[in-house]
Amino acid sequence: MLKQLSLVLLTLQNALLILVMRYTRTRKGDMYFATTAVVLSEGLKVLTSLMILAVQEGTFTKLMCYLRDNIWRQPLDCLKVSVPAFIYTLQNNLLYIALSNLDAATFQVSYQLKILTTALFSVLMLKKKLSPQQWSSLVILFVGVALVQFRPEDSKSSKTATTDQRPSVGLFAVILSCFMSGFAGVYFEKILKGTKQSLWLRNVQLGSMSVIIGLITMEIKDGPKIQERGFFFGYDYVVWIVIVFQSLGGLLVAVVVNKKVSPVSRPVVCGHEPNLVAHSSALKQEWQACS
């Protein structure tokens, strides 16, 4: 039951995250720095995982001893998660770039390429065996989702499109993100299956490394601007919703992986997200037309 619930929640989380993130990247007003949002979402994931570990350990003293024995005294073990942490951090930044240059429906359709990349990396890294029928189903699913969402751009949509968007940049960011998502997801699953460490401990390790990498990325990309305008420049409650959704997504993925859901099944289930995104986008357009 928990496995199915986790998959449903993951699908809804992905669809809502894309819609809200797209809104925050295209609305008028001060634009927040995406790199700061990535750092905060990873930090929130670490904090949540620490709270769960604290409940499991019972006392703060036991928690600190547990972290000391499994993190500080095992630095090489922590290095294992540095690879997916680095990839996930870059991927999260790429998602902001993609949604700044593509509408939500187009992004979600393009993002279904992660179904094929996940299957490919599962075969290469986990030695999964997929039948020809399964490969055909994956290809048909990708093509079908793309065709269902395909529609020629009308004059109205082209008028409402922002002139500073670069679809080619957005498409490149999506494709690169798909390959990163497939590799990092399968790599992290391989780590979880090859160790007896707690899922939430792995989340603390992964999130902590991601925060460090995110801070470095933030300094390189937006350091001078953040010093001038401030870390929370452009923030409001909608941006915080994006951060919470993004953090929740990382936790849900970890739960789904821990429940031994097939790495191919996860993106296949999330393949229904474009329908949610497209319907929500259509309702938004109708609402704007009536106002």
PDB file of N, CA and C in Angstrom, residues 136-210:
ATOM      1  N   SER A 136       9.868  -2.098 -26.360  1.00  0.00           N
ATOM      2  CA  SER A 136       8.869  -1.541 -27.281  1.00  0.00           C
ATOM      3  C   SER A 136       7.846  -0.707 -26.521  1.00  0.00           C
ATOM      4  N   SER A 137       7.460  -1.191 -25.336  1.00  0.00           N
ATOM      5  CA  SER A 137       6.491  -0.448 -24.524  1.00  0.00           C
ATOM      6  C   SER A 137       7.046   0.898 -24.091  1.00  0.00           C
ATOM      7  N   LEU A 138       8.329   0.919 -23.737  1.00  0.00           N
ATOM      8  CA  LEU A 138       8.951   2.177 -23.329  1.00  0.00           C
ATOM      9  C   LEU A 138       8.985   3.175 -24.475  1.00  0.00           C
ATOM     10  N   VAL A 139       9.345   2.687 -25.656  1.00  0.00           N
ATOM     11  CA  VAL A 139       9.396   3.569 -26.825  1.00  0.00           C
ATOM     12  C   VAL A 139       7.997   4.064 -27.176  1.00  0.00           C
ATOM     13  N   ILE A 140       7.023   3.149 -27.170  1.00  0.00           N
ATOM     14  CA  ILE A 140       5.643   3.524 -27.500  1.00  0.00           C
ATOM     15  C   ILE A 140       5.099   4.513 -26.474  1.00  0.00           C
ATOM     16  N   LEU A 141       5.432   4.289 -25.192  1.00  0.00           N
ATOM     17  CA  LEU A 141       4.983   5.212 -24.150  1.00  0.00           C
ATOM     18  C   LEU A 141       5.522   6.605 -24.390  1.00  0.00           C
ATOM     19  N   PHE A 142       6.812   6.691 -24.682  1.00  0.00           N
ATOM     20  CA  PHE A 142       7.424   7.996 -24.919  1.00  0.00           C
ATOM     21  C   PHE A 142       6.799   8.686 -26.123  1.00  0.00           C
ATOM     22  N   VAL A 143       6.667   7.946 -27.225  1.00  0.00           N
ATOM     23  CA  VAL A 143       6.086   8.521 -28.441  1.00  0.00           C
ATOM     24  C   VAL A 143       4.627   8.883 -28.212  1.00  0.00           C
ATOM     25  N   GLY A 144       3.899   8.007 -27.512  1.00  0.00           N
ATOM     26  CA  GLY A 144       2.482   8.267 -27.267  1.00  0.00           C
ATOM     27  C   GLY A 144       2.240   9.508 -26.432  1.00  0.00           C
ATOM     28  N   VAL A 145       3.003   9.644 -25.343  1.00  0.00           N
ATOM     29  CA  VAL A 145       2.856  10.833 -24.496  1.00  0.00           C
ATOM     30  C   VAL A 145       3.181  12.091 -25.286  1.00  0.00           C
ATOM     31  N   ALA A 146       4.231  12.020 -26.101  1.00  0.00           N
ATOM     32  CA  ALA A 146       4.626  13.181 -26.905  1.00  0.00           C
ATOM     33  C   ALA A 146       3.547  13.542 -27.916  1.00  0.00           C
ATOM     34  N   LEU A 147       2.966  12.531 -28.572  1.00  0.00           N
ATOM     35  CA  LEU A 147       1.947  12.794 -29.587  1.00  0.00           C
ATOM     36  C   LEU A 147       0.664  13.330 -28.971  1.00  0.00           C
ATOM     37  N   VAL A 148       0.305  12.803 -27.801  1.00  0.00           N
ATOM     38  CA  VAL A 148      -0.917  13.274 -27.147  1.00  0.00           C
ATOM     39  C   VAL A 148      -0.815  14.748 -26.807  1.00  0.00           C
ATOM     40  N   GLN A 149       0.379  15.171 -26.389  1.00  0.00           N
ATOM     41  CA  GLN A 149       0.563  16.554 -25.975  1.00  0.00           C
ATOM     42  C   GLN A 149       0.916  17.482 -27.123  1.00  0.00           C
ATOM     43  N   PHE A 150       1.213  16.918 -28.300  1.00  0.00           N
ATOM     44  CA  PHE A 150       1.636  17.759 -29.418  1.00  0.00           C
ATOM     45  C   PHE A 150       0.460  18.547 -29.957  1.00  0.00           C
ATOM     46  N   ARG A 151       0.694  19.829 -30.175  1.00  0.00           N
ATOM     47  CA  ARG A 151      -0.303  20.676 -30.829  1.00  0.00           C
ATOM     48  C   ARG A 151       0.428  21.836 -31.479  1.00  0.00           C
ATOM     49  N   PRO A 152       0.037  22.222 -32.672  1.00  0.00           N
ATOM     50  CA  PRO A 152       0.684  23.352 -33.334  1.00  0.00           C
ATOM     51  C   PRO A 152       0.492  24.621 -32.537  1.00  0.00           C
ATOM     52  N   GLU A 153       1.496  25.435 -32.556  1.00  0.00           N
ATOM     53  CA  GLU A 153       1.400  26.720 -31.859  1.00  0.00           C
ATOM     54  C   GLU A 153       0.451  27.632 -32.611  1.00  0.00           C
ATOM     55  N   ASP A 154      -0.545  28.147 -31.905  1.00  0.00           N
ATOM     56  CA  ASP A 154      -1.465  29.085 -32.532  1.00  0.00           C
ATOM     57  C   ASP A 154      -0.982  30.502 -32.301  1.00  0.00           C
ATOM     58  N   SER A 155      -1.710  31.422 -32.891  1.00  0.00           N
ATOM     59  CA  SER A 155      -1.296  32.824 -32.802  1.00  0.00           C
ATOM     60  C   SER A 155      -1.386  33.346 -31.384  1.00  0.00           C
ATOM     61  N   LYS A 156      -2.367  32.795 -30.651  1.00  0.00           N
ATOM     62  CA  LYS A 156      -2.545  33.270 -29.283  1.00  0.00           C
ATOM     63  C   LYS A 156      -1.364  32.889 -28.407  1.00  0.00           C
ATOM     64  N   SER A 157      -0.918  31.610 -28.547  1.00  0.00           N
ATOM     65  CA  SER A 157       0.191  31.163 -27.716  1.00  0.00           C
ATOM     66  C   SER A 157       1.470  31.886 -28.069  1.00  0.00           C
ATOM     67  N   SER A 158       1.648  32.174 -29.368  1.00  0.00           N
ATOM     68  CA  SER A 158       2.866  32.860 -29.764  1.00  0.00           C
ATOM     69  C   SER A 158       2.862  34.303 -29.301  1.00  0.00           C
ATOM     70  N   LYS A 159       1.679  34.872 -29.151  1.00  0.00           N
ATOM     71  CA  LYS A 159       1.616  36.240 -28.661  1.00  0.00           C
ATOM     72  C   LYS A 159       1.929  36.308 -27.175  1.00  0.00           C
ATOM     73  N   THR A 160       1.495  35.250 -26.453  1.00  0.00           N
ATOM     74  CA  THR A 160       1.693  35.278 -25.008  1.00  0.00           C
ATOM     75  C   THR A 160       3.073  34.807 -24.598  1.00  0.00           C
ATOM     76  N   ALA A 161       3.800  34.217 -25.538  1.00  0.00           N
ATOM     77  CA  ALA A 161       5.139  33.727 -25.201  1.00  0.00           C
ATOM     78  C   ALA A 161       6.064  34.900 -24.936  1.00  0.00           C
ATOM     79  N   THR A 162       6.896  34.752 -23.969  1.00  0.00           N
ATOM     80  CA  THR A 162       7.828  35.825 -23.653  1.00  0.00           C
ATOM     81  C   THR A 162       8.964  35.825 -24.651  1.00  0.00           C
ATOM     82  N   THR A 163       9.380  37.018 -25.027  1.00  0.00           N
ATOM     83  CA  THR A 163      10.368  37.156 -26.097  1.00  0.00           C
ATOM     84  C   THR A 163      11.768  36.762 -25.648  1.00  0.00           C
ATOM     85  N   ASP A 164      12.040  36.745 -24.341  1.00  0.00           N
ATOM     86  CA  ASP A 164      13.389  36.448 -23.885  1.00  0.00           C
ATOM     87  C   ASP A 164      13.622  34.959 -23.658  1.00  0.00           C
ATOM     88  N   GLN A 165      12.650  34.131 -23.984  1.00  0.00           N
ATOM     89  CA  GLN A 165      12.833  32.693 -23.843  1.00  0.00           C
ATOM     90  C   GLN A 165      13.611  32.135 -25.025  1.00  0.00           C
ATOM     91  N   ARG A 166      14.440  31.132 -24.737  1.00  0.00           N
ATOM     92  CA  ARG A 166      15.232  30.471 -25.775  1.00  0.00           C
ATOM     93  C   ARG A 166      14.914  28.981 -25.742  1.00  0.00           C
ATOM     94  N   PRO A 167      13.983  28.536 -26.573  1.00  0.00           N
ATOM     95  CA  PRO A 167      13.557  27.130 -26.554  1.00  0.00           C
ATOM     96  C   PRO A 167      14.691  26.147 -26.772  1.00  0.00           C
ATOM     97  N   SER A 168      15.656  26.509 -27.614  1.00  0.00           N
ATOM     98  CA  SER A 168      16.766  25.587 -27.870  1.00  0.00           C
ATOM     99  C   SER A 168      17.584  25.352 -26.603  1.00  0.00           C
ATOM    100  N   VAL A 169      17.788  26.415 -25.822  1.00  0.00           N
ATOM    101  CA  VAL A 169      18.509  26.282 -24.556  1.00  0.00           C
ATOM    102  C   VAL A 169      17.708  25.421 -23.583  1.00  0.00           C
ATOM    103  N   GLY A 170      16.404  25.672 -23.529  1.00  0.00           N
ATOM    104  CA  GLY A 170      15.547  24.889 -22.654  1.00  0.00           C
ATOM    105  C   GLY A 170      15.532  23.420 -23.023  1.00  0.00           C
ATOM    106  N   LEU A 171      15.464  23.132 -24.325  1.00  0.00           N
ATOM    107  CA  LEU A 171      15.443  21.742 -24.781  1.00  0.00           C
ATOM    108  C   LEU A 171      16.754  21.033 -24.454  1.00  0.00           C
ATOM    109  N   PHE A 172      17.864  21.731 -24.660  1.00  0.00           N
ATOM    110  CA  PHE A 172      19.169  21.142 -24.327  1.00  0.00           C
ATOM    111  C   PHE A 172      19.257  20.848 -22.833  1.00  0.00           C
ATOM    112  N   ALA A 173      18.756  21.775 -22.013  1.00  0.00           N
ATOM    113  CA  ALA A 173      18.784  21.573 -20.562  1.00  0.00           C
ATOM    114  C   ALA A 173      17.932  20.374 -20.159  1.00  0.00           C
ATOM    115  N   VAL A 174      16.782  20.200 -20.814  1.00  0.00           N
ATOM    116  CA  VAL A 174      15.912  19.063 -20.508  1.00  0.00           C
ATOM    117  C   VAL A 174      16.593  17.747 -20.863  1.00  0.00           C
ATOM    118  N   ILE A 175      17.156  17.676 -22.057  1.00  0.00           N
ATOM    119  CA  ILE A 175      17.797  16.434 -22.504  1.00  0.00           C
ATOM    120  C   ILE A 175      18.954  16.055 -21.585  1.00  0.00           C
ATOM    121  N   LEU A 176      19.786  17.041 -21.252  1.00  0.00           N
ATOM    122  CA  LEU A 176      20.909  16.776 -20.353  1.00  0.00           C
ATOM    123  C   LEU A 176      20.411  16.349 -18.977  1.00  0.00           C
ATOM    124  N   SER A 177      19.337  16.988 -18.523  1.00  0.00           N
ATOM    125  CA  SER A 177      18.761  16.643 -17.227  1.00  0.00           C
ATOM    126  C   SER A 177      18.212  15.221 -17.222  1.00  0.00           C
ATOM    127  N   CYS A 178      17.649  14.789 -18.344  1.00  0.00           N
ATOM    128  CA  CYS A 178      17.109  13.425 -18.435  1.00  0.00           C
ATOM    129  C   CYS A 178      18.204  12.381 -18.265  1.00  0.00           C
ATOM    130  N   PHE A 179      19.325  12.598 -18.915  1.00  0.00           N
ATOM    131  CA  PHE A 179      20.434  11.657 -18.780  1.00  0.00           C
ATOM    132  C   PHE A 179      20.989  11.673 -17.356  1.00  0.00           C
ATOM    133  N   MET A 180      21.061  12.864 -16.755  1.00  0.00           N
ATOM    134  CA  MET A 180      21.530  12.956 -15.375  1.00  0.00           C
ATOM    135  C   MET A 180      20.564  12.265 -14.426  1.00  0.00           C
ATOM    136  N   SER A 181      19.262  12.462 -14.657  1.00  0.00           N
ATOM    137  CA  SER A 181      18.251  11.848 -13.807  1.00  0.00           C
ATOM    138  C   SER A 181      18.327  10.331 -13.869  1.00  0.00           C
ATOM    139  N   GLY A 182      18.458   9.798 -15.082  1.00  0.00           N
ATOM    140  CA  GLY A 182      18.537   8.353 -15.236  1.00  0.00           C
ATOM    141  C   GLY A 182      19.753   7.761 -14.555  1.00  0.00           C
ATOM    142  N   PHE A 183      20.911   8.385 -14.772  1.00  0.00           N
ATOM    143  CA  PHE A 183      22.151   7.865 -14.183  1.00  0.00           C
ATOM    144  C   PHE A 183      22.146   7.990 -12.663  1.00  0.00           C
ATOM    145  N   ALA A 184      21.804   9.180 -12.154  1.00  0.00           N
ATOM    146  CA  ALA A 184      21.857   9.411 -10.708  1.00  0.00           C
ATOM    147  C   ALA A 184      20.856   8.530  -9.970  1.00  0.00           C
ATOM    148  N   GLY A 185      19.653   8.369 -10.533  1.00  0.00           N
ATOM    149  CA  GLY A 185      18.645   7.543  -9.882  1.00  0.00           C
ATOM    150  C   GLY A 185      19.075   6.095  -9.760  1.00  0.00           C
ATOM    151  N   VAL A 186      19.610   5.548 -10.834  1.00  0.00           N
ATOM    152  CA  VAL A 186      20.067   4.159 -10.822  1.00  0.00           C
ATOM    153  C   VAL A 186      21.300   4.002  -9.934  1.00  0.00           C
ATOM    154  N   TYR A 187      22.199   4.974  -9.972  1.00  0.00           N
ATOM    155  CA  TYR A 187      23.410   4.925  -9.140  1.00  0.00           C
ATOM    156  C   TYR A 187      23.042   4.939  -7.661  1.00  0.00           C
ATOM    157  N   PHE A 188      22.096   5.813  -7.284  1.00  0.00           N
ATOM    158  CA  PHE A 188      21.686   5.902  -5.883  1.00  0.00           C
ATOM    159  C   PHE A 188      20.993   4.617  -5.444  1.00  0.00           C
ATOM    160  N   GLU A 189      20.204   4.027  -6.331  1.00  0.00           N
ATOM    161  CA  GLU A 189      19.556   2.755  -6.000  1.00  0.00           C
ATOM    162  C   GLU A 189      20.600   1.659  -5.791  1.00  0.00           C
ATOM    163  N   LYS A 190      21.645   1.684  -6.599  1.00  0.00           N
ATOM    164  CA  LYS A 190      22.721   0.704  -6.449  1.00  0.00           C
ATOM    165  C   LYS A 190      23.414   0.866  -5.100  1.00  0.00           C
ATOM    166  N   ILE A 191      23.578   2.109  -4.659  1.00  0.00           N
ATOM    167  CA  ILE A 191      24.184   2.355  -3.344  1.00  0.00           C
ATOM    168  C   ILE A 191      23.293   1.802  -2.235  1.00  0.00           C
ATOM    169  N   LEU A 192      21.980   2.077  -2.330  1.00  0.00           N
ATOM    170  CA  LEU A 192      21.054   1.621  -1.298  1.00  0.00           C
ATOM    171  C   LEU A 192      20.996   0.099  -1.226  1.00  0.00           C
ATOM    172  N   LYS A 193      21.046  -0.541  -2.383  1.00  0.00           N
ATOM    173  CA  LYS A 193      20.963  -2.003  -2.402  1.00  0.00           C
ATOM    174  C   LYS A 193      22.263  -2.658  -1.949  1.00  0.00           C
ATOM    175  N   GLY A 194      23.369  -1.934  -2.044  1.00  0.00           N
ATOM    176  CA  GLY A 194      24.661  -2.515  -1.692  1.00  0.00           C
ATOM    177  C   GLY A 194      25.118  -2.195  -0.289  1.00  0.00           C
ATOM    178  N   THR A 195      24.233  -1.675   0.549  1.00  0.00           N
ATOM    179  CA  THR A 195      24.606  -1.307   1.912  1.00  0.00           C
ATOM    180  C   THR A 195      23.445  -1.573   2.856  1.00  0.00           C
ATOM    181  N   LYS A 196      23.762  -1.658   4.141  1.00  0.00           N
ATOM    182  CA  LYS A 196      22.733  -1.851   5.162  1.00  0.00           C
ATOM    183  C   LYS A 196      22.426  -0.547   5.894  1.00  0.00           C
ATOM    184  N   GLN A 197      22.971   0.537   5.415  1.00  0.00           N
ATOM    185  CA  GLN A 197      22.741   1.835   6.046  1.00  0.00           C
ATOM    186  C   GLN A 197      21.275   2.241   5.916  1.00  0.00           C
ATOM    187  N   SER A 198      20.817   3.020   6.898  1.00  0.00           N
ATOM    188  CA  SER A 198      19.443   3.502   6.896  1.00  0.00           C
ATOM    189  C   SER A 198      19.189   4.408   5.695  1.00  0.00           C
ATOM    190  N   LEU A 199      17.972   4.324   5.169  1.00  0.00           N
ATOM    191  CA  LEU A 199      17.574   5.194   4.059  1.00  0.00           C
ATOM    192  C   LEU A 199      17.740   6.658   4.438  1.00  0.00           C
ATOM    193  N   TRP A 200      17.340   7.009   5.666  1.00  0.00           N
ATOM    194  CA  TRP A 200      17.378   8.409   6.074  1.00  0.00           C
ATOM    195  C   TRP A 200      18.798   8.879   6.333  1.00  0.00           C
ATOM    196  N   LEU A 201      19.676   7.956   6.736  1.00  0.00           N
ATOM    197  CA  LEU A 201      21.089   8.311   6.852  1.00  0.00           C
ATOM    198  C   LEU A 201      21.657   8.616   5.475  1.00  0.00           C
ATOM    199  N   ARG A 202      21.314   7.804   4.492  1.00  0.00           N
ATOM    200  CA  ARG A 202      21.767   8.059   3.130  1.00  0.00           C
ATOM    201  C   ARG A 202      21.228   9.394   2.626  1.00  0.00           C
ATOM    202  N   ASN A 203      20.010   9.732   3.009  1.00  0.00           N
ATOM    203  CA  ASN A 203      19.453  11.025   2.614  1.00  0.00           C
ATOM    204  C   ASN A 203      20.222  12.176   3.245  1.00  0.00           C
ATOM    205  N   VAL A 204      20.632  11.996   4.504  1.00  0.00           N
ATOM    206  CA  VAL A 204      21.439  13.029   5.167  1.00  0.00           C
ATOM    207  C   VAL A 204      22.771  13.187   4.452  1.00  0.00           C
ATOM    208  N   GLN A 205      23.410  12.068   4.119  1.00  0.00           N
ATOM    209  CA  GLN A 205      24.683  12.123   3.404  1.00  0.00           C
ATOM    210  C   GLN A 205      24.513  12.772   2.037  1.00  0.00           C
ATOM    211  N   LEU A 206      23.499  12.326   1.304  1.00  0.00           N
ATOM    212  CA  LEU A 206      23.261  12.857  -0.041  1.00  0.00           C
ATOM    213  C   LEU A 206      22.933  14.341   0.000  1.00  0.00           C
ATOM    214  N   GLY A 207      22.031  14.718   0.917  1.00  0.00           N
ATOM    215  CA  GLY A 207      21.634  16.113   1.014  1.00  0.00           C
ATOM    216  C   GLY A 207      22.760  17.021   1.472  1.00  0.00           C
ATOM    217  N   SER A 208      23.576  16.540   2.412  1.00  0.00           N
ATOM    218  CA  SER A 208      24.693  17.348   2.912  1.00  0.00           C
ATOM    219  C   SER A 208      25.706  17.618   1.810  1.00  0.00           C
ATOM    220  N   MET A 209      26.035  16.578   1.048  1.00  0.00           N
ATOM    221  CA  MET A 209      26.953  16.761  -0.072  1.00  0.00           C
ATOM    222  C   MET A 209      26.347  17.692  -1.118  1.00  0.00           C
ATOM    223  N   SER A 210      25.038  17.570  -1.333  1.00  0.00           N
ATOM    224  CA  SER A 210      24.363  18.424  -2.315  1.00  0.00           C
ATOM    225  C   SER A 210      24.374  19.882  -1.883  1.00  0.00           C
TER     226      SER A 210
END
